[in-house]
mmCIF file of C-alpha atoms and ligand atoms in Angstrom:
data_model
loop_
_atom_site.group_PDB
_atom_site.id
_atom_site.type_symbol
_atom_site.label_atom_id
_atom_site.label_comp_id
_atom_site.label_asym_id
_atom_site.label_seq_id
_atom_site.Cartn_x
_atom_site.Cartn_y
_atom_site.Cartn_z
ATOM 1 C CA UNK A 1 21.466 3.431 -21.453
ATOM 2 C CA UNK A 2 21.176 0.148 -20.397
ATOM 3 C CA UNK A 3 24.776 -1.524 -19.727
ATOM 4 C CA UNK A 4 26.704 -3.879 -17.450
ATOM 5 C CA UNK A 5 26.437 -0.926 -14.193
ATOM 6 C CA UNK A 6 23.021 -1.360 -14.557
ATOM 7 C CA UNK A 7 21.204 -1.996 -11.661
ATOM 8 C CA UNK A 8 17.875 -4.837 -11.485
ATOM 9 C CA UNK A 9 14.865 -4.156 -9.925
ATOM 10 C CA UNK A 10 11.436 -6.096 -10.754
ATOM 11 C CA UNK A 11 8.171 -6.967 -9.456
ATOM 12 C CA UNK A 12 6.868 -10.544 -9.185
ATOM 13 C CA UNK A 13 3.545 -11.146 -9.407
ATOM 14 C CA UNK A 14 0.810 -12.916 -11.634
ATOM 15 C CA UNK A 15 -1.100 -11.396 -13.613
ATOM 16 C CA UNK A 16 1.076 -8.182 -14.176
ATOM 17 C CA UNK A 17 -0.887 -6.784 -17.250
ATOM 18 C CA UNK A 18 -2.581 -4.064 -15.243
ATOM 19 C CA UNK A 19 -0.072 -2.728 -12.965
ATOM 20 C CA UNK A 20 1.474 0.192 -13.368
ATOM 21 C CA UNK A 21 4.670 0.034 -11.278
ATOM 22 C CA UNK A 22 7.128 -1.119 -14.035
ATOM 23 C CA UNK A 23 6.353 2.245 -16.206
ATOM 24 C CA UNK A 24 6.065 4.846 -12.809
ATOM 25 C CA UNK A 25 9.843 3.688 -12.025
ATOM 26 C CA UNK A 26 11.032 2.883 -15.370
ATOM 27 C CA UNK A 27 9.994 6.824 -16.324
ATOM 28 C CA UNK A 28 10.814 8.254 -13.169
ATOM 29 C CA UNK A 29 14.398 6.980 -13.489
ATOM 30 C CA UNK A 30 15.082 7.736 -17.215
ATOM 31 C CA UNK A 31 13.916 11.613 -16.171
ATOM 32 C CA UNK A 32 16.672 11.679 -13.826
ATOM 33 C CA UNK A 33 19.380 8.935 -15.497
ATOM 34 C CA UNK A 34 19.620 6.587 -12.884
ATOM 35 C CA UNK A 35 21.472 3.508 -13.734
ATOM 36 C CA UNK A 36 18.220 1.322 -12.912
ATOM 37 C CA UNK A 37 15.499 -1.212 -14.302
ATOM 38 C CA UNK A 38 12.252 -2.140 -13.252
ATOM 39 C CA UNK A 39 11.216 -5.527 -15.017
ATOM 40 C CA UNK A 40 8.217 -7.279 -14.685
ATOM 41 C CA UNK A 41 8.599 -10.869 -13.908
ATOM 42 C CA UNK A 42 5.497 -12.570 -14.325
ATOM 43 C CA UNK A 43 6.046 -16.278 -12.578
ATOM 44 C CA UNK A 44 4.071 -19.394 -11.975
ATOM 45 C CA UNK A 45 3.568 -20.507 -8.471
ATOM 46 C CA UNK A 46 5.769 -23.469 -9.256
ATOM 47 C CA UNK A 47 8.585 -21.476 -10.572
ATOM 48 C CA UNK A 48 9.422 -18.589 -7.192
ATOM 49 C CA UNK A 49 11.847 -20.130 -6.185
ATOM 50 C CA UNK A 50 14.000 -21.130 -9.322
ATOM 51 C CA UNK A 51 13.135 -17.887 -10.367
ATOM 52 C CA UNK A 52 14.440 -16.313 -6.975
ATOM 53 C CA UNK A 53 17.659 -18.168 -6.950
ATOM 54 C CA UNK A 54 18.396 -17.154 -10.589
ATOM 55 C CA UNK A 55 17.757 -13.295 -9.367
ATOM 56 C CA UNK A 56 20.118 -13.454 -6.352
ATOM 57 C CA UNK A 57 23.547 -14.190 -8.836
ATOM 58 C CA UNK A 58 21.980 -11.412 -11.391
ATOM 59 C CA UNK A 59 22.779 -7.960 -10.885
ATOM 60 C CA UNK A 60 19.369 -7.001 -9.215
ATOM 61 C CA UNK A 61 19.429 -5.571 -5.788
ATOM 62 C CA UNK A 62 15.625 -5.879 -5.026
ATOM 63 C CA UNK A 63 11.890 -6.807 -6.249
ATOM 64 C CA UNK A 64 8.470 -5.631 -5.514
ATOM 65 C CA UNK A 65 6.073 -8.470 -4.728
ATOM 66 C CA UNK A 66 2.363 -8.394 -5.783
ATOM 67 C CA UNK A 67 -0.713 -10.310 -5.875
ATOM 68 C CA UNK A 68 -1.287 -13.329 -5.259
ATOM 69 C CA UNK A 69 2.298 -13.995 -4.081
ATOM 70 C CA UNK A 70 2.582 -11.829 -1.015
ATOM 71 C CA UNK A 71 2.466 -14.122 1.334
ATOM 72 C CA UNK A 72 3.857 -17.212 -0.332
ATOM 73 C CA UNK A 73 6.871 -15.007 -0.802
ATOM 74 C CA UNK A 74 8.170 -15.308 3.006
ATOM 75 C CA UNK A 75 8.954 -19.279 2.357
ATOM 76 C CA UNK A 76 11.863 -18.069 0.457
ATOM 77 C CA UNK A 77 13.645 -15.039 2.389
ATOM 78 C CA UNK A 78 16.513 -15.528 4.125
ATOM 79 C CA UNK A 79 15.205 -12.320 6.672
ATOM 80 C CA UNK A 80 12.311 -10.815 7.115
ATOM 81 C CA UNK A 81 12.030 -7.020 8.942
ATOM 82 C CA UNK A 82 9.927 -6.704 12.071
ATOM 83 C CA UNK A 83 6.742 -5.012 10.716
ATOM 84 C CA UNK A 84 6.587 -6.831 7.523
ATOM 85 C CA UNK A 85 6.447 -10.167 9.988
ATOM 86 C CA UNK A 86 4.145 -8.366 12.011
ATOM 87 C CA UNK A 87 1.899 -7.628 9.052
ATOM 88 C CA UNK A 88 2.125 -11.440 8.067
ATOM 89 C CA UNK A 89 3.012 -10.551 3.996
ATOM 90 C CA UNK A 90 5.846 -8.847 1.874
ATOM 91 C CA UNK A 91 5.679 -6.399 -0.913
ATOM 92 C CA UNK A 92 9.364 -5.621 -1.137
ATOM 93 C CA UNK A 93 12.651 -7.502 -1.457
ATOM 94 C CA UNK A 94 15.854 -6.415 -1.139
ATOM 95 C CA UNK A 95 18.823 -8.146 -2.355
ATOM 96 C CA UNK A 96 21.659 -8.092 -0.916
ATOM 97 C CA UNK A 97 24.976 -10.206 -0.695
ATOM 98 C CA UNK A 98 22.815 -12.993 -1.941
ATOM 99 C CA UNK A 99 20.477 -13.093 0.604
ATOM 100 C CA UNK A 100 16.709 -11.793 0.066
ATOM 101 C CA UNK A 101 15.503 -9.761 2.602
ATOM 102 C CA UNK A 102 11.463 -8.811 3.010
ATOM 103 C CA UNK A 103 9.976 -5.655 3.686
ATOM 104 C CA UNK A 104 5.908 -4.198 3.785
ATOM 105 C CA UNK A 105 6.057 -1.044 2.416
ATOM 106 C CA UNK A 106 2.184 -0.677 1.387
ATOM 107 C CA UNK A 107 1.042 1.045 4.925
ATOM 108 C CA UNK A 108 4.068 3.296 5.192
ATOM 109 C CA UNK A 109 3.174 4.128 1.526
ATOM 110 C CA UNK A 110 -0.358 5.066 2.819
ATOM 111 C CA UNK A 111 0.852 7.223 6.100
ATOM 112 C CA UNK A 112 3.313 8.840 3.589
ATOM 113 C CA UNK A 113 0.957 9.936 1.495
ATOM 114 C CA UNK A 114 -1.146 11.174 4.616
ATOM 115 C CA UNK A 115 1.763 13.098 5.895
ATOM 116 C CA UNK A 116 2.806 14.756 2.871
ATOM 117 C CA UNK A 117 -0.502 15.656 1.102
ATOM 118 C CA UNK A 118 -2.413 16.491 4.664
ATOM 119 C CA UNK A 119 0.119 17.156 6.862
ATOM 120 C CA UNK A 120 -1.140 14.109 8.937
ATOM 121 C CA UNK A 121 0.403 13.281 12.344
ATOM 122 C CA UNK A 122 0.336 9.738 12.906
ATOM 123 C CA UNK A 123 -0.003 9.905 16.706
ATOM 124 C CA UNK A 124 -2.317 13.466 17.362
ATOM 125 C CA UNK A 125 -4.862 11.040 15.238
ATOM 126 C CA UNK A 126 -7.954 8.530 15.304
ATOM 127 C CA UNK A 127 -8.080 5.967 12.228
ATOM 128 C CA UNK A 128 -11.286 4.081 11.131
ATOM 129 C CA UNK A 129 -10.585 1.573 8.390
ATOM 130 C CA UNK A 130 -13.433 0.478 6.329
ATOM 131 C CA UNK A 131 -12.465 -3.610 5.894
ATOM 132 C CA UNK A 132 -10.180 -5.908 7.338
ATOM 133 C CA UNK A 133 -8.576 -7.617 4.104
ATOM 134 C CA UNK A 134 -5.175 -7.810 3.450
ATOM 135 C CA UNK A 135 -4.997 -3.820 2.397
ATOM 136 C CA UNK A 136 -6.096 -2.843 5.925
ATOM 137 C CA UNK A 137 -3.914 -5.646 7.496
ATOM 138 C CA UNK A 138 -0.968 -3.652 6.414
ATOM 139 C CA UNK A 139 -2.500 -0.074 7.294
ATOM 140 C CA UNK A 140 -3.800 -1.223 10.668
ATOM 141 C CA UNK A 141 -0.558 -2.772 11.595
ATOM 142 C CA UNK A 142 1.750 -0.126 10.375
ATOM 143 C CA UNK A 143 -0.683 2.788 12.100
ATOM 144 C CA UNK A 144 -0.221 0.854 15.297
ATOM 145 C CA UNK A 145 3.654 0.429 15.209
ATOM 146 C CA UNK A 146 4.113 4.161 14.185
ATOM 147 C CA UNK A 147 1.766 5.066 17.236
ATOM 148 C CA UNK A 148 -1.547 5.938 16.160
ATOM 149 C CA UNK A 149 -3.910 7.916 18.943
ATOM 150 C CA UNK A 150 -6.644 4.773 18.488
ATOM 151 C CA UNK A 151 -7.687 2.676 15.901
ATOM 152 C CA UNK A 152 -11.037 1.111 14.671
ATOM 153 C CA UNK A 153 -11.736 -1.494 11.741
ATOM 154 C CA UNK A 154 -15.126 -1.714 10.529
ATOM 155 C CA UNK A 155 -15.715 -4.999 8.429
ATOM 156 C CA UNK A 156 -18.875 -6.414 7.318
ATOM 157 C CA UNK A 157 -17.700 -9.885 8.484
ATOM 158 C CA UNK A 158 -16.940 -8.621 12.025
ATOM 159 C CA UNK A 159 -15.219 -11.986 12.915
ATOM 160 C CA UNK A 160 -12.141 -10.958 10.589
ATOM 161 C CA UNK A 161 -12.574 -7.076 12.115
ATOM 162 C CA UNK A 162 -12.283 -8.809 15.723
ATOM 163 C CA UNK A 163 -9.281 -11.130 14.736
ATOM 164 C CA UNK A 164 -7.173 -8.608 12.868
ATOM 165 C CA UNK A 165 -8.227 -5.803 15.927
ATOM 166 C CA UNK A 166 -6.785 -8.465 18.316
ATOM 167 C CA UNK A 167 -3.377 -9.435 16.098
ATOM 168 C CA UNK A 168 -2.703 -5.385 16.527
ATOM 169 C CA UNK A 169 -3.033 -5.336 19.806
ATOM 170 C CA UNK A 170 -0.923 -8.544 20.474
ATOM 171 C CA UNK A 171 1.559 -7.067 17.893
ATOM 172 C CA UNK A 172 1.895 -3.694 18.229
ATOM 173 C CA UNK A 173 0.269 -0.888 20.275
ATOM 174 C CA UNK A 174 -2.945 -1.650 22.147
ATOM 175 C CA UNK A 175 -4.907 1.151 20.691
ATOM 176 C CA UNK A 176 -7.054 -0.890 18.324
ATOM 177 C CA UNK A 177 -10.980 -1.696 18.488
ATOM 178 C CA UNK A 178 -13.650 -3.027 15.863
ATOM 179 C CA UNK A 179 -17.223 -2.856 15.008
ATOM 180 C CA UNK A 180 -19.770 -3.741 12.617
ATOM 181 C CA UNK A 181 -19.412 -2.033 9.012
ATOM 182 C CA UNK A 182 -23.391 -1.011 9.713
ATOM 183 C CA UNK A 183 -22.256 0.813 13.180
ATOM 184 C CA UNK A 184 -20.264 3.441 11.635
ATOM 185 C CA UNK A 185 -22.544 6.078 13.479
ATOM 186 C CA UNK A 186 -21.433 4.619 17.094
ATOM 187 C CA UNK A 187 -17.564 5.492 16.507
ATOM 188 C CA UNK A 188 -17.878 8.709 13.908
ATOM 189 C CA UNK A 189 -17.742 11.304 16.480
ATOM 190 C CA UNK A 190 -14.223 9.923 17.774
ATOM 191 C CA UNK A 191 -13.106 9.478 14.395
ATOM 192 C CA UNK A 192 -10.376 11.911 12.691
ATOM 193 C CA UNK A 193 -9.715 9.787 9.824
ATOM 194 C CA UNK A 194 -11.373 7.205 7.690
ATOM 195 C CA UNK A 195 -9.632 5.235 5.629
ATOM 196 C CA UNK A 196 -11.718 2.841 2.829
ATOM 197 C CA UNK A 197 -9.582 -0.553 2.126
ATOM 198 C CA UNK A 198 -12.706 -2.104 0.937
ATOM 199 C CA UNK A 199 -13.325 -2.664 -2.612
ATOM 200 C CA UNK A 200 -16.649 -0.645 -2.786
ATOM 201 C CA UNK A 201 -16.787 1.968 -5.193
ATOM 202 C CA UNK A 202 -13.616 0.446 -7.233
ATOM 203 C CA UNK A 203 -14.236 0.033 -11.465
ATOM 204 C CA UNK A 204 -16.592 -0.914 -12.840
ATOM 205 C CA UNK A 205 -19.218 -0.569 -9.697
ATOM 206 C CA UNK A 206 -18.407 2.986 -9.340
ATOM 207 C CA UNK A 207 -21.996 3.361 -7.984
ATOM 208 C CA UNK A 208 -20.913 1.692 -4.742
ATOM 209 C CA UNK A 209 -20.273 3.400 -1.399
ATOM 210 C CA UNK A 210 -18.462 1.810 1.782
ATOM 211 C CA UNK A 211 -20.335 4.093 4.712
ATOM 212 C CA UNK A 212 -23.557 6.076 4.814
ATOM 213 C CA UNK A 213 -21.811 9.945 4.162
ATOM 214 C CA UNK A 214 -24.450 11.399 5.859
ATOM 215 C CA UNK A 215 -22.150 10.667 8.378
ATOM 216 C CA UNK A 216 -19.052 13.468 7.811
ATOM 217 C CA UNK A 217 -18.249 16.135 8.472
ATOM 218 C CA UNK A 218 -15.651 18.794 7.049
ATOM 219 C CA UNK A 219 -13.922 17.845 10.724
ATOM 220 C CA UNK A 220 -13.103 14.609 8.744
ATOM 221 C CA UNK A 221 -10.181 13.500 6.496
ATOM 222 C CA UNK A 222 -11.221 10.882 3.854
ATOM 223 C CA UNK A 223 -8.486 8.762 2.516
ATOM 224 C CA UNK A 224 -9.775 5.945 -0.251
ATOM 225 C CA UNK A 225 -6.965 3.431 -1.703
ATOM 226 C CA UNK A 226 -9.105 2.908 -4.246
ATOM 227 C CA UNK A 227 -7.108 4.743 -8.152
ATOM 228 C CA UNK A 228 -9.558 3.455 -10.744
ATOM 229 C CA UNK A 229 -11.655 5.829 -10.197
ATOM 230 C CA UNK A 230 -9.164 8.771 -9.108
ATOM 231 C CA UNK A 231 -12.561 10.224 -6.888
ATOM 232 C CA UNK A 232 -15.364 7.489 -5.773
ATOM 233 C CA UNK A 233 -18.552 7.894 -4.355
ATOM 234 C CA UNK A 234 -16.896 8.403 -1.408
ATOM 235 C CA UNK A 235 -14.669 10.779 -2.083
ATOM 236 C CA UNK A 236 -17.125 13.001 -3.890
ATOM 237 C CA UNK A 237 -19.855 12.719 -1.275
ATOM 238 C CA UNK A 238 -17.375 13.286 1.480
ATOM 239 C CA UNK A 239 -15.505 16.688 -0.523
ATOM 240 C CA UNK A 240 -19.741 17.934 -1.107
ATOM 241 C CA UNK A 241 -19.328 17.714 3.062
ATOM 242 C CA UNK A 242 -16.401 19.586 3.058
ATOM 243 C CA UNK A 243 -13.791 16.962 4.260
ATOM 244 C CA UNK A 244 -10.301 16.981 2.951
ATOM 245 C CA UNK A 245 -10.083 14.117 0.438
ATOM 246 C CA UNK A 246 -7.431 11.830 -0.340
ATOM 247 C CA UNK A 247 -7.226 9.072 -3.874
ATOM 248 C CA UNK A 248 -5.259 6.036 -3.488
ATOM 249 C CA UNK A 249 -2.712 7.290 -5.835
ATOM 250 C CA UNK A 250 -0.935 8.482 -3.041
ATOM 251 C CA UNK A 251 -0.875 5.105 -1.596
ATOM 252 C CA UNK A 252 0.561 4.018 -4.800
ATOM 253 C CA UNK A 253 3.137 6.197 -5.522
ATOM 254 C CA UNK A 254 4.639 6.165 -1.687
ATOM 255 C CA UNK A 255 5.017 2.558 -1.551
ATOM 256 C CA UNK A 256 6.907 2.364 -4.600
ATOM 257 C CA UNK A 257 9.518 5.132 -3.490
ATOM 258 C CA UNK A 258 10.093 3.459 -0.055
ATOM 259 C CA UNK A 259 10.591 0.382 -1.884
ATOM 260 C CA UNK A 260 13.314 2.440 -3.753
ATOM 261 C CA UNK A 261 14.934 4.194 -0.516
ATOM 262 C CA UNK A 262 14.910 0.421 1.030
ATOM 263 C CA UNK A 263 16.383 -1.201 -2.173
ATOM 264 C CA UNK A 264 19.119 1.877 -2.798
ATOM 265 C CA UNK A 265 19.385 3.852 0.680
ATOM 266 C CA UNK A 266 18.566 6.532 -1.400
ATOM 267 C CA UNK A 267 15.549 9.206 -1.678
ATOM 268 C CA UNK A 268 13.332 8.101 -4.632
ATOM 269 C CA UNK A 269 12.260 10.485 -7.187
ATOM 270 C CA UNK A 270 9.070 10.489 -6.084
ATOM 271 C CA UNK A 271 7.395 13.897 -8.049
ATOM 272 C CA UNK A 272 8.830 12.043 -11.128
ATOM 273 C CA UNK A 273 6.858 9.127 -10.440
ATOM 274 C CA UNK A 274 3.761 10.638 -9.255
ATOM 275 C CA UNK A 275 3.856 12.713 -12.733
ATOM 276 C CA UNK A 276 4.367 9.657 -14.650
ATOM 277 C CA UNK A 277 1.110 7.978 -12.812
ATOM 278 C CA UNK A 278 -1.065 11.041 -13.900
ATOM 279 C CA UNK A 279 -0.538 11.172 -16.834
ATOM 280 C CA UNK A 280 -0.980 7.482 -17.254
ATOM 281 C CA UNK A 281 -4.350 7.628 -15.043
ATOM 282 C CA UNK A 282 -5.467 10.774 -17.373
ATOM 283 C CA UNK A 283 -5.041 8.571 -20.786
ATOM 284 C CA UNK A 284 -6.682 5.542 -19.249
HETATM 285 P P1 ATR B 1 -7.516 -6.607 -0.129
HETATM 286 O O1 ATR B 1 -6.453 -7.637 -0.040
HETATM 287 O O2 ATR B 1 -7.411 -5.719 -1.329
HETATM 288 O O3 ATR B 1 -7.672 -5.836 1.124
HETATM 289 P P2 ATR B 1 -9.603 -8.504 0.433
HETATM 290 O O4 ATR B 1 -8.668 -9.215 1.334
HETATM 291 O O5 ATR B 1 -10.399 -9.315 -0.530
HETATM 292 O O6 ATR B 1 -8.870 -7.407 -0.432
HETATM 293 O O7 ATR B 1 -10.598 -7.607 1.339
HETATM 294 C C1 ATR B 1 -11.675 -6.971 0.809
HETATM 295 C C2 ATR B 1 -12.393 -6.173 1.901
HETATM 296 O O8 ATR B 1 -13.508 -5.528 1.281
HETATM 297 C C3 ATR B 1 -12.967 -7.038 3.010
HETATM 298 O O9 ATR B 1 -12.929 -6.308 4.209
HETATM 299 C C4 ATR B 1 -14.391 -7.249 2.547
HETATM 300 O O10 ATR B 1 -15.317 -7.500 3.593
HETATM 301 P P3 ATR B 1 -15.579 -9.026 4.133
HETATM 302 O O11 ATR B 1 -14.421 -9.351 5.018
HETATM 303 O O12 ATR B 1 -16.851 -8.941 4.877
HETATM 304 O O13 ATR B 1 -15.642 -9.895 2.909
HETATM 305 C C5 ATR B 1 -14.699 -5.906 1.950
HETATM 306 N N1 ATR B 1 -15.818 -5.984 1.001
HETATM 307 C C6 ATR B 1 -15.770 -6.485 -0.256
HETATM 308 N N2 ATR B 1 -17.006 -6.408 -0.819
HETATM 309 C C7 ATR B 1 -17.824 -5.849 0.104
HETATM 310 C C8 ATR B 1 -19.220 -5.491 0.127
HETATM 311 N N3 ATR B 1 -20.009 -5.701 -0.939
HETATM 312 N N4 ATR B 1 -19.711 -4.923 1.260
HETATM 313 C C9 ATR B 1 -18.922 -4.706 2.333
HETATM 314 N N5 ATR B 1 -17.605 -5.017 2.370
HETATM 315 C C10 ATR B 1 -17.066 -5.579 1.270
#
């Protein structure tokens, strides 16, 4: 029941139609009546920050942030936490006492997802990341703060590979390296993990494949972000090899309950909302 204790969470972004973060928390909480509320707020450029200062004297005590405001988001915080600034964008807002404080929960939601599913040890590993958008900004970075063994990015544009390897560095641990999306072959054997933050192999090019899979080996753990599909190319080429696989629903699902443990202090019902994503994915 929706009354005055009710509490006002909602994710900002523009176009919203095809996200599915307002039903996974609006479900997840009605399962286990929490006093919460997950709107979408679907804003203009022009509007954030009438929009923001609205929100902070409304009974909300955080947002989620989403394309294409990510960034743009920062001009209006009043804080923002260490790895979020280190990552350079925001996903998460909380609110409190009237001041808007910004969070990056998407690469925690990744090594989550890593820990639980595949019992993944952040440091005992080494990461390659296939791309060096704003996906594997957030991975790279948050790898590299929570100690990762080494990391490589592998971007067909190396120039962004080389600039984003460097940023880590300078940021965070110096354990990162790049190389040439085609040189896969050079790093593979000192490669525990690979992580695909490229779009390749996302609906409706399902056809398309990030690395040559020739390449694995059951040795390897294969983690795509990628949902729509739930198993690419490279997932099922890399499971015929005998690697552990990984979807990005994971991904999804994590950075949407740390959002929640950030906005309430609390642990998020996250089998809830991984339930409620299934069965959404399954009637898509
Ligand atoms: P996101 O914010 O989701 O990470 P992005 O910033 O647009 O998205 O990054 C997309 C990534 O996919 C980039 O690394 C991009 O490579 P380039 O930097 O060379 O553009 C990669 N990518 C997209 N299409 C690709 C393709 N056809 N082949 C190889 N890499 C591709």
């Amino acid at each position: 029941m929706i009354n005055t204790k009710t509490k006002l969470l909602g994710l900002l972004g523009n176009p919203l139609e095809h996200s599915f973060s307002p039903v996974m928390h609006n479900e997840a909480y009605k399962k286990n009546n929490m006093n919460y509320l997950y709107l979408p707020i679907e804003v203009e450029e022009g509007n954030i920050e009438e929009v923001l200062n609205g929100i902070k004297h409304m009974n909300f005590i955080g947002l989620n942030v989403t394309i294409p405001y990510k960034i743009k988001i920062m001009e209006y915080l009043d804080e923002i936490d260490p790895l979020a600034e280190k990552i350079g964008s925001v996903n998460t807002v909380k609110i409190k006492n009237k001041k808007l404080i910004g969070y990056n929960t998407d690469g925690i939601g990744l090594l989550k997802s890593l820990e639980k599913d595949s019992k993944v040890k952040v440091r005992e590993n080494r990461f390659l990341i296939l791309g060096a958008g704003g996906a594997s900004r957030s991975i790279a970075m948050t790898l590299a703060d929570k100690g990762a063994k080494n990391i490589v990015i592998a971007n067909r544009t190396i120039n962004k590979a080389k600039s984003l390897s460097e940023e880590v560095n300078d940021k965070s641990k110096k354990c990162c390296n790049y190389i040439d999306i085609n040189d896969i072959e050079n790093v593979i054997k000192e490669t525990d993990i690979i992580i695909n933050t490229t779009s390749l192999g996302m609906y409706p090019k399902i056809e398309n494949c990030p690395m040559d899979t020739g390449l694995l080996n059951k040795n390897h753990l294969v983690s795509d972000i990628i949902y729509n599909p739930i198993k690419t190319k490279l997932l099922i080429e890399a499971e015929k090899k005998g690697c552990k696989i990984q979807n990005g629903l994971g991904m999804l699902v994590n950075q949407g309950a740390e959002a929640f443990k950030i906005w309430t202090e609390e642990e998020a019902p996250v089998k809830d909302m991984e339930e409620v994503i299934n069965n959404l994915i399954l009637k898509e």
